[in-house]
Amino acid sequence: MTYRSGRHFLQIPGPTNVPDRVLRAIDRPTMDHRGPEFVLLSREVIEGLHTVFRTRGAVVIYPASGTGAWEAALVNTMSPGDSVLMVETGQFALLWQKLATRLGLVAECIPGDWRHGVDPERLEARLAEDRSHLIKAVCVVHNETSTGVTSRLPLVRKAIDRAKHPALLMVDTISSLASIDYRHDEWGVDVTVGGSQKGLMLPPGLSFNAISDKALTAAREAKMPRSYWAWDEMLAAGKLGFFPYTPATNLLYGLRESLRMLDEEGLDNVFARHARHSEATRRAVRAWGLEVFCLNPDEYSHSLTAVLCPPQHDADKIRQVILERFDMSLGTGLGKVQGKVFRIGHLGDFNDLMLAGTLCGVEMGLQLAGVPLRGSGVGAALEYLGTAAMAPHLPVA
Ligand SMILES: Cc1ncc(COP(=O)(O)O)c(C=O)c1O
């Protein structure tokens, strides 16, 4: 049997399901990226990104995965040997730290247990110790995709302010942008890193930096070598509606469509929808008798849920059963939690029945894999979806 009927369920926490409207928008002839039509396209997407990042400042778009935008944030603002402070919220925080080290920065990481977000008090204490202000940037992951933990950024900002520390604040929003409330300007973020393949409902291949004036000033003094990622060239070309090199034109058609869709639904409704689906998922996990990996209810992720498996059951074996039997992909455990957790992505273009199907697949897969379940998680989730929170995201007639 070489054909599997029906849609594959792509329930990893990104890349997410690409909606038909976006696929159709991408499926068009590529235009001249130095012509007048392109200017209209680039102006519309930059304006839409301003809304999504909640910023009035500069935004650049790279034809690159999120890792490229991580690198761009650092090489534009730092000088060789500068110190940056990271916080070990999970695998992606460690990968950003590794990238910084490979670039020649001194990347210190405040250790963490992966089951909590950034601890504002520990951050404040470390910054207060740094009286000579050697630390040039604090880099945090807003939503840790490896663990399903969302750090409370307003508290992070307050911790930096209380320590009276001038470090730049850099935030990775790759799995929170357009899924979980985020405010670049209001929260005093200097560089926000984003990616196309999660809340923005696009294929992988675009990434973003939203940049504060303070970061732009730092970029003028910064000495790290940079060319492809250089903000000055991107922003100079962007003023005219162009790129300094060939942009990913067809992905930009898709971006224009996804930004229109987010606008039609309304960002607040998008956030409420994600919150509702995450609550339903956690209810399912508890009803199965399993553990949500995130330990602090104030830090539950709205875009994914990492589920801790009983010690005698390998999470990847459960994922394999679910893939083979029900044609659904779930996120693997990354780094030190490989085999211990699986991750359910409930972000992007998603609705109640897609979540119900997802949870049915997980429940049946757990049973087939021999995991003893306390009760029906699907039942618990449906009860919540059907009654308690009547679709707060639907427009009132
Ligand atoms: C929070 C976070 N940061 C960074 C990355 C790396 O992005 P990419 O794989 O697009 O390079 C990912 C990818 O999933 C992520 O989830």
Short mmCIF file of C-alpha atoms and ligand atoms in Angstrom, two decimals:
data_model
loop_
_atom_site.label_atom_id
_atom_site.label_comp_id
_atom_site.label_asym_id
_atom_site.label_seq_id
_atom_site.Cartn_x
_atom_site.Cartn_y
_atom_site.Cartn_z
CA MET A 1 0.00 0.00 0.00
CA THR A 2 1.88 3.09 -1.16
CA TYR A 3 -0.97 5.60 -0.76
CA ARG A 4 -2.34 6.52 2.65
CA SER A 5 -5.76 8.10 2.34
CA GLY A 6 -6.72 11.24 4.22
CA ARG A 7 -4.55 14.05 5.54
CA HIS A 8 -1.46 13.37 7.57
CA PHE A 9 -1.82 14.93 11.05
CA LEU A 10 1.24 17.15 11.50
CA GLN A 11 0.99 17.76 15.23
CA ILE A 12 4.62 18.57 15.93
CA PRO A 13 5.14 22.02 17.45
CA GLY A 14 6.23 23.41 14.13
CA PRO A 15 6.42 23.34 11.23
CA THR A 16 2.64 23.49 11.46
CA ASN A 17 -0.20 22.75 9.04
CA VAL A 18 -0.05 25.22 6.17
CA PRO A 19 -3.61 26.37 5.39
CA ASP A 20 -4.92 26.00 1.85
CA ARG A 21 -5.20 29.77 1.45
CA VAL A 22 -1.49 30.13 2.13
CA LEU A 23 -0.57 27.22 -0.15
CA ARG A 24 -2.60 28.80 -2.95
CA ALA A 25 -0.98 32.18 -2.35
CA ILE A 26 2.50 30.65 -2.66
CA ASP A 27 1.54 28.75 -5.82
CA ARG A 28 1.91 31.72 -8.19
CA PRO A 29 4.53 32.81 -10.71
CA THR A 30 7.55 34.43 -9.08
CA MET A 31 7.66 38.17 -9.74
CA ASP A 32 10.53 40.58 -10.42
CA HIS A 33 11.89 41.38 -6.98
CA ARG A 34 13.18 44.73 -8.28
CA GLY A 35 9.87 45.80 -9.81
CA PRO A 36 7.03 48.01 -8.56
CA GLU A 37 4.71 45.12 -7.65
CA PHE A 38 7.32 43.79 -5.24
CA VAL A 39 7.42 47.12 -3.38
CA LEU A 40 3.70 46.77 -2.61
CA LEU A 41 4.21 43.20 -1.40
CA SER A 42 7.16 44.02 0.85
CA ARG A 43 5.46 47.12 2.32
CA GLU A 44 2.32 45.11 3.16
CA VAL A 45 4.21 42.30 4.88
CA ILE A 46 6.41 44.66 6.91
CA GLU A 47 3.30 46.53 8.06
CA GLY A 48 1.61 43.24 9.01
CA LEU A 49 4.71 42.13 10.91
CA HIS A 50 4.66 45.38 12.88
CA THR A 51 1.22 44.36 14.15
CA VAL A 52 2.27 40.79 14.96
CA PHE A 53 5.44 41.85 16.82
CA ARG A 54 3.55 44.81 18.31
CA THR A 55 6.28 47.23 17.35
CA ARG A 56 6.68 50.51 15.51
CA GLY A 57 10.39 49.88 15.06
CA ALA A 58 12.50 48.22 12.40
CA VAL A 59 11.74 44.69 11.19
CA VAL A 60 13.91 42.67 8.80
CA ILE A 61 13.00 39.46 6.99
CA TYR A 62 15.66 36.87 6.19
CA PRO A 63 15.36 34.02 3.69
CA ALA A 64 16.59 31.67 6.42
CA SER A 65 15.39 29.37 9.18
CA GLY A 66 15.08 30.67 12.73
CA THR A 67 18.70 29.81 13.49
CA GLY A 68 19.78 32.47 10.99
CA ALA A 69 17.77 35.12 12.84
CA TRP A 70 19.40 33.99 16.13
CA GLU A 71 22.79 34.58 14.53
CA ALA A 72 21.70 37.90 13.03
CA ALA A 73 20.63 39.21 16.45
CA LEU A 74 24.09 38.56 17.87
CA VAL A 75 26.42 39.48 15.01
CA ASN A 76 24.69 42.82 14.49
CA THR A 77 24.97 43.97 18.10
CA MET A 78 28.04 42.32 19.67
CA SER A 79 31.82 42.59 19.40
CA PRO A 80 34.22 39.63 19.54
CA GLY A 81 34.68 38.42 23.13
CA ASP A 82 31.57 40.18 24.49
CA SER A 83 29.63 38.39 27.22
CA VAL A 84 26.01 37.36 26.81
CA LEU A 85 23.77 35.84 29.47
CA MET A 86 21.39 33.02 28.52
CA VAL A 87 18.94 31.05 30.71
CA GLU A 88 18.69 27.26 30.39
CA THR A 89 14.98 26.82 29.87
CA GLY A 90 15.48 23.83 27.53
CA GLN A 91 17.15 22.58 24.38
CA PHE A 92 16.60 25.73 22.29
CA ALA A 93 18.18 27.97 24.94
CA LEU A 94 21.21 25.64 24.90
CA LEU A 95 21.39 25.72 21.10
CA TRP A 96 21.37 29.53 21.09
CA GLN A 97 24.13 29.45 23.71
CA LYS A 98 26.16 27.03 21.52
CA LEU A 99 25.71 29.31 18.52
CA ALA A 100 26.91 32.32 20.55
CA THR A 101 29.98 30.38 21.74
CA ARG A 102 30.83 29.33 18.18
CA LEU A 103 30.67 32.99 17.17
CA GLY A 104 33.39 33.78 19.74
CA LEU A 105 31.15 35.28 22.42
CA VAL A 106 31.40 34.39 26.11
CA ALA A 107 28.00 32.79 26.57
CA GLU A 108 27.11 32.12 30.18
CA CYS A 109 23.98 30.13 30.93
CA ILE A 110 22.01 30.28 34.20
CA PRO A 111 21.23 26.57 34.78
CA GLY A 112 17.62 25.40 34.90
CA ASP A 113 15.61 22.18 35.35
CA TRP A 114 13.75 22.59 32.00
CA ARG A 115 10.41 22.39 33.83
CA HIS A 116 10.32 26.09 34.70
CA GLY A 117 10.80 29.27 32.70
CA VAL A 118 13.23 32.08 33.40
CA ASP A 119 13.47 32.78 37.15
CA PRO A 120 13.38 36.59 37.33
CA GLU A 121 15.02 36.69 40.78
CA ARG A 122 18.03 34.61 39.74
CA LEU A 123 18.39 36.72 36.62
CA GLU A 124 18.26 39.93 38.64
CA ALA A 125 20.82 38.58 41.14
CA ARG A 126 23.26 37.61 38.36
CA LEU A 127 22.92 40.99 36.66
CA ALA A 128 23.36 42.85 39.96
CA GLU A 129 26.70 41.04 40.45
CA ASP A 130 27.90 42.35 37.10
CA ARG A 131 28.80 45.81 38.40
CA SER A 132 31.11 46.66 35.52
CA HIS A 133 28.43 45.72 32.99
CA LEU A 134 30.45 43.15 31.09
CA ILE A 135 27.23 41.38 30.07
CA LYS A 136 26.09 42.99 26.83
CA ALA A 137 22.91 41.01 26.20
CA VAL A 138 20.37 38.86 28.02
CA CYS A 139 19.00 36.22 25.62
CA VAL A 140 15.85 34.30 26.51
CA VAL A 141 13.51 31.93 24.72
CA HIS A 142 9.92 33.12 25.22
CA ASN A 143 8.29 29.75 24.56
CA GLU A 144 10.60 26.75 24.97
CA THR A 145 9.50 24.43 22.20
CA SER A 146 11.40 21.53 23.78
CA THR A 147 9.45 21.67 27.04
CA GLY A 148 6.19 23.58 26.58
CA VAL A 149 7.18 26.26 29.10
CA THR A 150 6.55 29.97 28.44
CA SER A 151 8.67 32.48 30.34
CA ARG A 152 6.98 35.57 31.74
CA LEU A 153 8.67 38.32 29.81
CA PRO A 154 7.26 41.32 31.68
CA LEU A 155 8.95 39.86 34.81
CA VAL A 156 12.20 39.35 32.88
CA ARG A 157 12.11 42.99 31.80
CA LYS A 158 11.45 44.12 35.39
CA ALA A 159 14.36 42.00 36.67
CA ILE A 160 16.76 43.71 34.24
CA ASP A 161 15.40 47.13 35.19
CA ARG A 162 15.60 46.43 38.94
CA ALA A 163 19.26 45.44 38.51
CA LYS A 164 19.69 48.75 36.61
CA HIS A 165 21.60 46.81 33.98
CA PRO A 166 22.05 48.23 30.46
CA ALA A 167 22.26 44.85 28.66
CA LEU A 168 20.18 44.45 25.52
CA LEU A 169 17.20 42.09 25.89
CA MET A 170 16.94 39.55 23.07
CA VAL A 171 13.94 37.24 22.86
CA ASP A 172 13.32 34.15 20.73
CA THR A 173 9.62 34.01 19.80
CA ILE A 174 9.95 31.26 17.21
CA SER A 175 7.17 29.14 18.76
CA SER A 176 5.15 31.94 20.36
CA LEU A 177 4.81 34.59 17.66
CA ALA A 178 1.19 34.81 16.45
CA SER A 179 0.15 32.14 19.00
CA ILE A 180 0.88 33.63 22.42
CA ASP A 181 0.57 37.28 23.46
CA TYR A 182 3.83 39.09 22.69
CA ARG A 183 4.70 42.81 22.82
CA HIS A 184 8.12 43.88 21.53
CA ASP A 185 7.79 47.61 22.28
CA GLU A 186 5.76 47.48 25.49
CA TRP A 187 8.04 44.85 27.07
CA GLY A 188 11.18 46.76 26.17
CA VAL A 189 12.68 44.03 24.00
CA ASP A 190 15.68 45.06 21.89
CA VAL A 191 15.81 42.21 19.39
CA THR A 192 12.98 39.77 18.80
CA VAL A 193 13.74 36.66 16.78
CA GLY A 194 10.87 35.01 14.89
CA GLY A 195 10.32 32.29 12.31
CA SER A 196 7.75 31.51 9.63
CA GLN A 197 6.91 27.87 10.29
CA LYS A 198 4.83 27.95 13.46
CA GLY A 199 2.18 30.52 14.44
CA LEU A 200 2.55 32.27 11.10
CA MET A 201 1.33 29.07 9.36
CA LEU A 202 3.97 29.14 6.60
CA PRO A 203 6.48 26.57 5.46
CA PRO A 204 9.97 26.92 7.00
CA GLY A 205 12.30 29.36 5.26
CA LEU A 206 11.68 32.88 6.57
CA SER A 207 12.90 34.38 9.81
CA PHE A 208 12.74 37.82 11.37
CA ASN A 209 14.43 40.34 13.62
CA ALA A 210 12.36 43.11 15.21
CA ILE A 211 14.85 45.74 16.36
CA SER A 212 14.67 48.53 18.94
CA ASP A 213 16.43 51.91 18.55
CA LYS A 214 18.79 50.89 21.36
CA ALA A 215 19.78 47.77 19.37
CA LEU A 216 20.26 49.87 16.22
CA THR A 217 22.60 52.16 18.17
CA ALA A 218 24.52 49.13 19.50
CA ALA A 219 24.81 47.85 15.92
CA ARG A 220 26.70 51.01 14.90
CA GLU A 221 29.42 50.27 17.49
CA ALA A 222 29.42 46.46 17.21
CA LYS A 223 32.50 44.87 15.64
CA MET A 224 31.50 41.29 14.85
CA PRO A 225 32.00 40.49 11.17
CA ARG A 226 28.70 40.36 9.31
CA SER A 227 27.57 40.66 5.75
CA TYR A 228 24.56 38.52 4.81
CA TRP A 229 22.89 39.31 8.15
CA ALA A 230 23.84 43.03 8.27
CA TRP A 231 20.87 45.11 9.38
CA ASP A 232 22.20 48.35 7.80
CA GLU A 233 22.04 46.93 4.27
CA MET A 234 18.69 45.23 4.89
CA LEU A 235 17.16 48.40 6.31
CA ALA A 236 18.59 50.70 3.61
CA ALA A 237 17.15 48.47 0.86
CA GLY A 238 13.94 47.99 2.87
CA LYS A 239 13.32 51.77 2.91
CA LEU A 240 12.86 51.52 -0.85
CA GLY A 241 10.75 48.35 -0.55
CA PHE A 242 13.52 45.98 -1.65
CA PHE A 243 16.06 43.45 -0.36
CA PRO A 244 19.84 43.69 -0.85
CA TYR A 245 19.68 40.19 -2.39
CA THR A 246 17.09 37.89 -3.94
CA PRO A 247 14.25 37.45 -1.42
CA ALA A 248 12.16 34.29 -0.98
CA THR A 249 9.43 35.89 -3.09
CA ASN A 250 6.90 33.03 -3.03
CA LEU A 251 7.18 32.66 0.74
CA LEU A 252 6.44 36.38 0.96
CA TYR A 253 3.20 35.80 -1.01
CA GLY A 254 2.38 33.20 1.64
CA LEU A 255 3.33 35.59 4.44
CA ARG A 256 1.05 38.29 3.03
CA GLU A 257 -1.83 35.80 3.05
CA SER A 258 -1.15 34.49 6.55
CA LEU A 259 -0.93 38.04 7.93
CA ARG A 260 -4.28 38.81 6.31
CA MET A 261 -5.76 35.68 7.90
CA LEU A 262 -4.44 36.64 11.34
CA ASP A 263 -5.92 40.09 10.86
CA GLU A 264 -9.30 38.65 9.85
CA GLU A 265 -9.41 36.42 12.93
CA GLY A 266 -7.98 39.15 15.18
CA LEU A 267 -4.75 38.57 17.12
CA ASP A 268 -6.51 38.54 20.50
CA ASN A 269 -8.87 35.85 19.22
CA VAL A 270 -5.91 33.89 17.91
CA PHE A 271 -4.32 34.02 21.37
CA ALA A 272 -7.60 33.01 23.06
CA ARG A 273 -7.97 30.07 20.68
CA HIS A 274 -4.48 28.81 21.47
CA ALA A 275 -5.07 29.22 25.22
CA ARG A 276 -8.31 27.25 24.98
CA HIS A 277 -6.76 24.39 23.02
CA SER A 278 -3.85 24.18 25.43
CA GLU A 279 -6.23 23.96 28.39
CA ALA A 280 -8.22 21.18 26.70
CA THR A 281 -4.98 19.29 26.00
CA ARG A 282 -3.78 19.54 29.59
CA ARG A 283 -7.15 18.26 30.79
CA ALA A 284 -6.71 15.26 28.48
CA VAL A 285 -3.20 14.58 29.78
CA ARG A 286 -4.36 14.65 33.41
CA ALA A 287 -7.37 12.43 32.67
CA TRP A 288 -5.01 9.85 31.12
CA GLY A 289 -3.11 9.91 34.41
CA LEU A 290 0.03 11.36 32.76
CA GLU A 291 2.01 14.44 33.70
CA VAL A 292 2.26 17.79 31.94
CA PHE A 293 6.02 18.44 31.79
CA CYS A 294 5.73 22.15 32.68
CA LEU A 295 5.45 22.47 36.46
CA ASN A 296 4.30 26.07 36.86
CA PRO A 297 0.68 26.75 35.77
CA ASP A 298 1.61 30.41 35.16
CA GLU A 299 4.10 29.20 32.55
CA TYR A 300 1.98 26.66 30.64
CA SER A 301 2.61 27.01 26.92
CA HIS A 302 -0.42 27.76 24.77
CA SER A 303 1.21 26.48 21.61
CA LEU A 304 2.36 23.02 22.67
CA THR A 305 2.13 20.54 25.53
CA ALA A 306 5.03 18.26 26.46
CA VAL A 307 3.79 15.05 28.08
CA LEU A 308 5.97 13.11 30.51
CA CYS A 309 5.68 9.35 29.97
CA PRO A 310 5.80 6.75 32.75
CA PRO A 311 9.47 5.68 33.25
CA GLN A 312 9.00 2.18 31.79
CA HIS A 313 7.57 3.55 28.49
CA ASP A 314 9.76 5.07 25.78
CA ALA A 315 8.08 8.20 24.41
CA ASP A 316 9.58 7.65 20.97
CA LYS A 317 8.11 4.14 20.76
CA ILE A 318 4.68 5.61 21.53
CA ARG A 319 5.24 8.22 18.82
CA GLN A 320 6.22 5.49 16.39
CA VAL A 321 3.02 3.50 17.07
CA ILE A 322 0.95 6.66 16.54
CA LEU A 323 2.74 7.50 13.28
CA GLU A 324 2.46 4.00 11.83
CA ARG A 325 -1.08 3.28 12.96
CA PHE A 326 -2.76 6.70 12.75
CA ASP A 327 -0.54 8.70 10.37
CA MET A 328 0.09 11.43 12.93
CA SER A 329 3.45 13.04 13.76
CA LEU A 330 4.06 14.20 17.32
CA GLY A 331 7.15 16.07 18.53
CA THR A 332 10.04 13.97 19.82
CA GLY A 333 11.74 14.69 23.13
CA LEU A 334 14.83 16.81 22.48
CA GLY A 335 18.19 16.68 24.23
CA LYS A 336 18.10 15.33 27.75
CA VAL A 337 14.37 14.54 27.66
CA GLN A 338 14.56 12.33 24.56
CA GLY A 339 12.53 9.16 25.13
CA LYS A 340 10.95 10.71 28.24
CA VAL A 341 8.50 13.19 26.73
CA PHE A 342 6.51 13.59 23.56
CA ARG A 343 5.15 16.94 22.46
CA ILE A 344 1.69 17.73 21.12
CA GLY A 345 1.66 20.80 18.90
CA HIS A 346 -1.65 22.71 19.02
CA LEU A 347 -0.63 25.89 17.26
CA GLY A 348 -1.15 27.56 13.94
CA ASP A 349 -4.14 26.84 11.69
CA PHE A 350 -6.10 24.67 14.10
CA ASN A 351 -9.63 24.15 15.41
CA ASP A 352 -11.61 22.12 17.93
CA LEU A 353 -12.16 19.11 15.71
CA MET A 354 -8.51 18.98 14.65
CA LEU A 355 -7.59 18.96 18.33
CA ALA A 356 -10.19 16.27 19.04
CA GLY A 357 -8.73 14.11 16.23
CA THR A 358 -5.22 14.71 17.55
CA LEU A 359 -6.15 13.69 21.09
CA CYS A 360 -8.03 10.60 19.79
CA GLY A 361 -4.85 9.53 17.98
CA VAL A 362 -2.76 10.05 21.11
CA GLU A 363 -5.24 8.16 23.31
CA MET A 364 -5.52 5.19 20.96
CA GLY A 365 -1.75 5.16 20.47
CA LEU A 366 -1.09 5.16 24.21
CA GLN A 367 -3.45 2.20 24.59
CA LEU A 368 -1.83 0.29 21.72
CA ALA A 369 1.61 0.98 23.21
CA GLY A 370 0.43 -0.57 26.48
CA VAL A 371 0.52 2.59 28.58
CA PRO A 372 -2.03 2.16 31.40
CA LEU A 373 -4.50 5.04 31.28
CA ARG A 374 -6.57 6.24 34.22
CA GLY A 375 -9.44 7.43 32.05
CA SER A 376 -10.36 9.04 28.75
CA GLY A 377 -8.43 12.21 28.03
CA VAL A 378 -10.51 12.71 24.91
CA GLY A 379 -13.68 12.73 27.03
CA ALA A 380 -12.21 15.33 29.39
CA ALA A 381 -11.07 17.54 26.51
CA LEU A 382 -14.41 17.30 24.68
CA GLU A 383 -16.32 18.18 27.81
CA TYR A 384 -14.21 21.32 28.17
CA LEU A 385 -14.37 22.25 24.49
CA GLY A 386 -18.11 21.69 24.28
CA THR A 387 -19.23 23.51 27.37
CA ALA A 388 -16.93 25.47 29.66
CA ALA A 389 -15.37 27.78 27.13
CA MET A 390 -17.73 28.36 24.27
CA ALA A 391 -15.36 29.38 21.47
CA PRO A 392 -14.35 32.80 22.82
CA HIS A 393 -12.59 33.45 19.54
CA LEU A 394 -15.74 33.44 17.40
CA PRO A 395 -17.04 36.91 16.52
CA VAL A 396 -20.28 37.73 18.31
CA ALA A 397 -23.11 38.16 15.76
C1 LIG B 1 12.21 28.19 20.22
C2 LIG B 1 13.00 27.84 19.00
N1 LIG B 1 14.13 28.53 18.74
C3 LIG B 1 14.88 28.28 17.66
C4 LIG B 1 14.53 27.29 16.77
C5 LIG B 1 15.42 27.03 15.59
O1 LIG B 1 14.75 27.43 14.44
P1 LIG B 1 15.03 26.75 13.02
O2 LIG B 1 14.94 25.28 13.20
O3 LIG B 1 13.95 27.33 12.14
O4 LIG B 1 16.39 27.18 12.58
C6 LIG B 1 13.38 26.55 16.98
C7 LIG B 1 12.97 25.49 16.07
O5 LIG B 1 12.05 24.75 16.28
C8 LIG B 1 12.59 26.84 18.13
O6 LIG B 1 11.47 26.16 18.38
#
